[in-house]
GROMACS .gro file of C-alpha atoms in nm:
model
  197
    1MET     CA    1   0.000   0.000   0.000
    2ALA     CA    2   0.149   0.331  -0.106
    3ALA     CA    3   0.219   0.588   0.159
    4GLU     CA    4  -0.017   0.882   0.200
    5GLN     CA    5   0.104   1.205   0.041
    6MET     CA    6  -0.009   1.523   0.219
    7ALA     CA    7  -0.036   1.826  -0.011
    8GLY     CA    8  -0.099   2.100   0.154
    9SER     CA    9  -4.070   2.082   1.303
   10GLY     CA   10  -4.356   2.281   1.180
   11GLU     CA   11  -4.478   2.170   0.838
   12ASP     CA   12  -4.582   2.412   0.566
   13PRO     CA   13  -4.880   2.269   0.376
   14GLY     CA   14  -4.769   2.466   0.071
   15ARG     CA   15  -4.427   2.302   0.063
   16PRO     CA   16  -4.362   1.955  -0.081
   17ALA     CA   17  -4.254   1.692   0.167
   18PRO     CA   18  -3.882   1.614   0.133
   19PRO     CA   19  -3.856   1.293  -0.072
   20ALA     CA   20  -3.606   1.018  -0.016
   21ALA     CA   21  -3.290   1.088  -0.210
   22ALA     CA   22  -3.279   0.905  -0.540
   23PRO     CA   23  -2.959   0.737  -0.654
   24SER     CA   24  -2.717   0.969  -0.830
   25ALA     CA   25  -2.624   0.919  -1.192
   26THR     CA   26  -2.280   0.763  -1.203
   27THR     CA   27  -2.081   0.544  -1.438
   28ALA     CA   28  -2.197   0.231  -1.255
   29PRO     CA   29  -2.543   0.162  -1.111
   30PRO     CA   30  -2.588   0.199  -0.734
   31VAL     CA   31  -2.494  -0.087  -0.504
   32PRO     CA   32  -2.805  -0.260  -0.366
   33THR     CA   33  -2.830  -0.222   0.012
   34GLY     CA   34  -3.142  -0.430   0.063
   35PRO     CA   35  -3.437  -0.489  -0.167
   36GLU     CA   36  -3.382  -0.431  -0.538
   37PRO     CA   37  -3.371  -0.057  -0.615
   38VAL     CA   38  -3.665   0.086  -0.804
   39ALA     CA   39  -3.566   0.176  -1.159
   40LEU     CA   40  -3.626   0.538  -1.248
   41PRO     CA   41  -3.838   0.612  -1.555
   42PRO     CA   42  -3.665   0.772  -1.851
   43ALA     CA   43  -3.614   1.142  -1.785
   44ARG     CA   44  -3.875   1.358  -1.957
   45PRO     CA   45  -3.761   1.674  -2.137
   46LEU     CA   46  -3.757   1.989  -1.925
   47ASP     CA   47  -3.917   2.310  -2.044
   48ALA     CA   48  -3.829   2.666  -1.940
   49THR     CA   49  -4.072   2.656  -1.646
   50ASP     CA   50  -3.918   2.333  -1.512
   51ARG     CA   51  -3.573   2.491  -1.534
   52ASP     CA   52  -3.695   2.803  -1.354
   53ILE     CA   53  -3.838   2.583  -1.077
   54LEU     CA   54  -3.507   2.400  -1.044
   55ARG     CA   55  -3.317   2.729  -1.016
   56ILE     CA   56  -3.553   2.852  -0.744
   57LEU     CA   57  -3.530   2.531  -0.541
   58GLN     CA   58  -3.151   2.515  -0.578
   59THR     CA   59  -3.129   2.867  -0.440
   60ASP     CA   60  -3.391   2.811  -0.167
   61GLY     CA   61  -3.491   2.452  -0.099
   62ARG     CA   62  -3.744   2.579   0.158
   63ALA     CA   63  -3.942   2.782  -0.095
   64SER     CA   64  -4.314   2.710  -0.062
   65ILE     CA   65  -4.528   2.584  -0.349
   66ARG     CA   66  -4.711   2.917  -0.345
   67SER     CA   67  -4.385   3.112  -0.375
   68VAL     CA   68  -4.255   2.892  -0.656
   69ALA     CA   69  -4.585   2.916  -0.844
   70GLU     CA   70  -4.592   3.295  -0.819
   71ARG     CA   71  -4.232   3.331  -0.935
   72VAL     CA   72  -4.274   3.108  -1.243
   73HIS     CA   73  -4.628   3.237  -1.319
   74VAL     CA   74  -4.820   2.909  -1.295
   75SER     CA   75  -5.093   2.785  -1.064
   76ARG     CA   76  -5.008   2.620  -0.733
   77ALA     CA   77  -5.148   2.290  -0.866
   78ASN     CA   78  -4.927   2.315  -1.174
   79ALA     CA   79  -4.617   2.396  -0.965
   80TYR     CA   80  -4.694   2.109  -0.726
   81ALA     CA   81  -4.739   1.864  -1.016
   82ARG     CA   82  -4.417   1.979  -1.182
   83ILE     CA   83  -4.211   1.945  -0.863
   84ASN     CA   84  -4.354   1.599  -0.801
   85ARG     CA   85  -4.270   1.497  -1.158
   86LEU     CA   86  -3.914   1.627  -1.118
   87VAL     CA   87  -3.881   1.419  -0.800
   88GLU     CA   88  -4.034   1.107  -0.958
   89ASP     CA   89  -3.804   1.136  -1.259
   90GLY     CA   90  -3.498   1.163  -1.033
   91VAL     CA   91  -3.414   1.515  -1.155
   92ILE     CA   92  -3.458   1.642  -0.799
   93ARG     CA   93  -3.272   1.393  -0.580
   94GLY     CA   94  -3.367   1.551  -0.249
   95PHE     CA   95  -3.398   1.871  -0.050
   96GLY     CA   96  -3.125   1.982   0.186
   97ALA     CA   97  -2.927   2.265   0.340
   98ARG     CA   98  -2.595   2.409   0.224
   99VAL     CA   99  -2.379   2.400   0.535
  100ASP     CA  100  -2.084   2.614   0.639
  101HIS     CA  101  -1.873   2.321   0.755
  102GLU     CA  102  -1.629   2.531   0.957
  103ARG     CA  103  -1.909   2.696   1.157
  104ALA     CA  104  -2.065   2.352   1.202
  105GLY     CA  105  -1.751   2.223   1.376
  106GLN     CA  106  -1.588   2.064   1.071
  107GLY     CA  107  -1.280   2.284   1.049
  108ALA     CA  108  -1.064   2.059   0.830
  109SER     CA  109  -1.158   1.983   0.471
  110ALA     CA  110  -0.971   1.786   0.208
  111TYR     CA  111  -1.004   1.632  -0.133
  112ILE     CA  112  -0.861   1.282  -0.130
  113THR     CA  113  -0.763   1.107  -0.452
  114LEU     CA  114  -0.755   0.729  -0.458
  115LYS     CA  115  -0.612   0.471  -0.692
  116ILE     CA  116  -0.813   0.152  -0.661
  117VAL     CA  117  -0.805  -0.205  -0.786
  118GLN     CA  118  -0.959  -0.235  -1.132
  119ASN     CA  119  -1.334  -0.313  -1.127
  120SER     CA  120  -1.363  -0.248  -0.751
  121TRP     CA  121  -1.555   0.083  -0.778
  122ARG     CA  122  -1.882  -0.046  -0.635
  123THR     CA  123  -1.716  -0.208  -0.336
  124VAL     CA  124  -1.498   0.097  -0.266
  125ARG     CA  125  -1.788   0.339  -0.309
  126GLU     CA  126  -1.997   0.150  -0.055
  127GLN     CA  127  -1.717   0.172   0.204
  128LEU     CA  128  -1.644   0.539   0.133
  129GLN     CA  129  -2.012   0.629   0.174
  130ALA     CA  130  -1.994   0.498   0.531
  131LEU     CA  131  -1.706   0.728   0.627
  132PRO     CA  132  -1.784   1.011   0.870
  133GLY     CA  133  -1.759   1.348   0.699
  134ALA     CA  134  -1.761   1.216   0.341
  135THR     CA  135  -1.971   1.456   0.134
  136HIS     CA  136  -1.889   1.383  -0.230
  137ILE     CA  137  -1.753   1.078  -0.412
  138ALA     CA  138  -1.678   1.063  -0.784
  139LEU     CA  139  -1.533   0.800  -1.017
  140VAL     CA  140  -1.306   0.996  -1.252
  141SER     CA  141  -1.060   0.953  -1.536
  142GLY     CA  142  -0.696   1.053  -1.525
  143ASP     CA  143  -0.406   0.984  -1.291
  144PHE     CA  144  -0.632   0.854  -1.014
  145ASP     CA  145  -0.965   0.672  -1.002
  146VAL     CA  146  -1.172   0.826  -0.723
  147LEU     CA  147  -1.210   1.179  -0.588
  148LEU     CA  148  -1.347   1.209  -0.234
  149LEU     CA  149  -1.436   1.528  -0.045
  150VAL     CA  150  -1.435   1.504   0.335
  151HIS     CA  151  -1.496   1.743   0.624
  152THR     CA  152  -1.358   1.659   0.970
  153PRO     CA  153  -1.335   1.845   1.302
  154ASP     CA  154  -0.958   1.893   1.275
  155ASN     CA  155  -0.640   1.769   1.105
  156ARG     CA  156  -0.593   1.492   1.358
  157ALA     CA  157  -0.935   1.349   1.272
  158LEU     CA  158  -0.851   1.388   0.904
  159ARG     CA  159  -0.525   1.198   0.949
  160GLU     CA  160  -0.706   0.917   1.130
  161LEU     CA  161  -0.970   0.902   0.859
  162VAL     CA  162  -0.710   0.869   0.584
  163LEU     CA  163  -0.448   0.650   0.751
  164THR     CA  164  -0.679   0.427   0.955
  165ARG     CA  165  -1.005   0.407   0.762
  166ILE     CA  166  -0.938   0.473   0.395
  167GLN     CA  167  -0.597   0.306   0.362
  168SER     CA  168  -0.730  -0.005   0.536
  169ILE     CA  169  -0.974  -0.066   0.250
  170PRO     CA  170  -0.813  -0.361   0.064
  171GLU     CA  171  -0.904  -0.230  -0.282
  172VAL     CA  172  -0.738   0.109  -0.222
  173LEU     CA  173  -0.388   0.102  -0.372
  174SER     CA  174  -0.279   0.457  -0.286
  175THR     CA  175  -0.413   0.791  -0.171
  176ARG     CA  176  -0.318   1.155  -0.188
  177THR     CA  177  -0.467   1.425   0.034
  178LEU     CA  178  -0.517   1.782  -0.086
  179LEU     CA  179  -0.594   2.011   0.207
  180VAL     CA  180  -0.858   2.277   0.145
  181PHE     CA  181  -0.747   2.616   0.278
  182GLU     CA  182  -1.060   2.803   0.174
  183GLU     CA  183  -1.373   2.712  -0.018
  184THR     CA  184  -1.665   2.896  -0.175
  185ASP     CA  185  -2.002   2.739  -0.246
  186LEU     CA  186  -2.101   2.825  -0.603
  187GLY     CA  187  -2.465   2.727  -0.567
  188PRO     CA  188  -2.719   2.920  -0.774
  189ARG     CA  189  -2.763   3.283  -0.672
  190PRO     CA  190  -2.982   3.559  -0.813
  191ASP     CA  191  -2.675   3.763  -0.909
  192ARG     CA  192  -2.527   3.484  -1.124
  193PRO     CA  193  -2.622   3.379  -1.476
  194ALA     CA  194  -2.865   3.088  -1.498
  195GLU     CA  195  -2.683   2.753  -1.513
  196LEU     CA  196  -2.980   2.559  -1.643
  197ALA     CA  197  -3.094   2.785  -1.926
   0.00000   0.00000   0.00000
């Protein structure tokens, strides 16, 4: 195993209930964790109103149905039906909060690159998903196979995560840690051009 390289509850009736997160689109299908996963229907084409709804919900996941309907100029029933369709089609994978990890007690962040045994992606992904502080996992091309973003309370916890947890995964051949000194969330904002147009 190669050595680690360090480089630097009130409910709003006008708001849809948060759905269970649907599997993300990746190179390989998700690993079953129990009963067979439900296959998503083919994605239906999105029109301008659907894209406007997505922009609004990406900016404010707590926006009410009434607010969304008013902003895209459709009825509440139409907005509700569209949001439900976007959820059913897997376009909207869930509703959540963007967190300032440092203020939430996760003061150390790092991108970790991994080289893994060929054809072990599903097994490795399942083990990485169970790691505390793991927030993003991607299978990528290039000089390494997997890119993992983690947030931990401090550098000591980060070191333990990498040296004890990640490097003990048999399919992981080597890792490299890239410390994050500062990060900026580039989520949709009203002052930025539309990403989904």
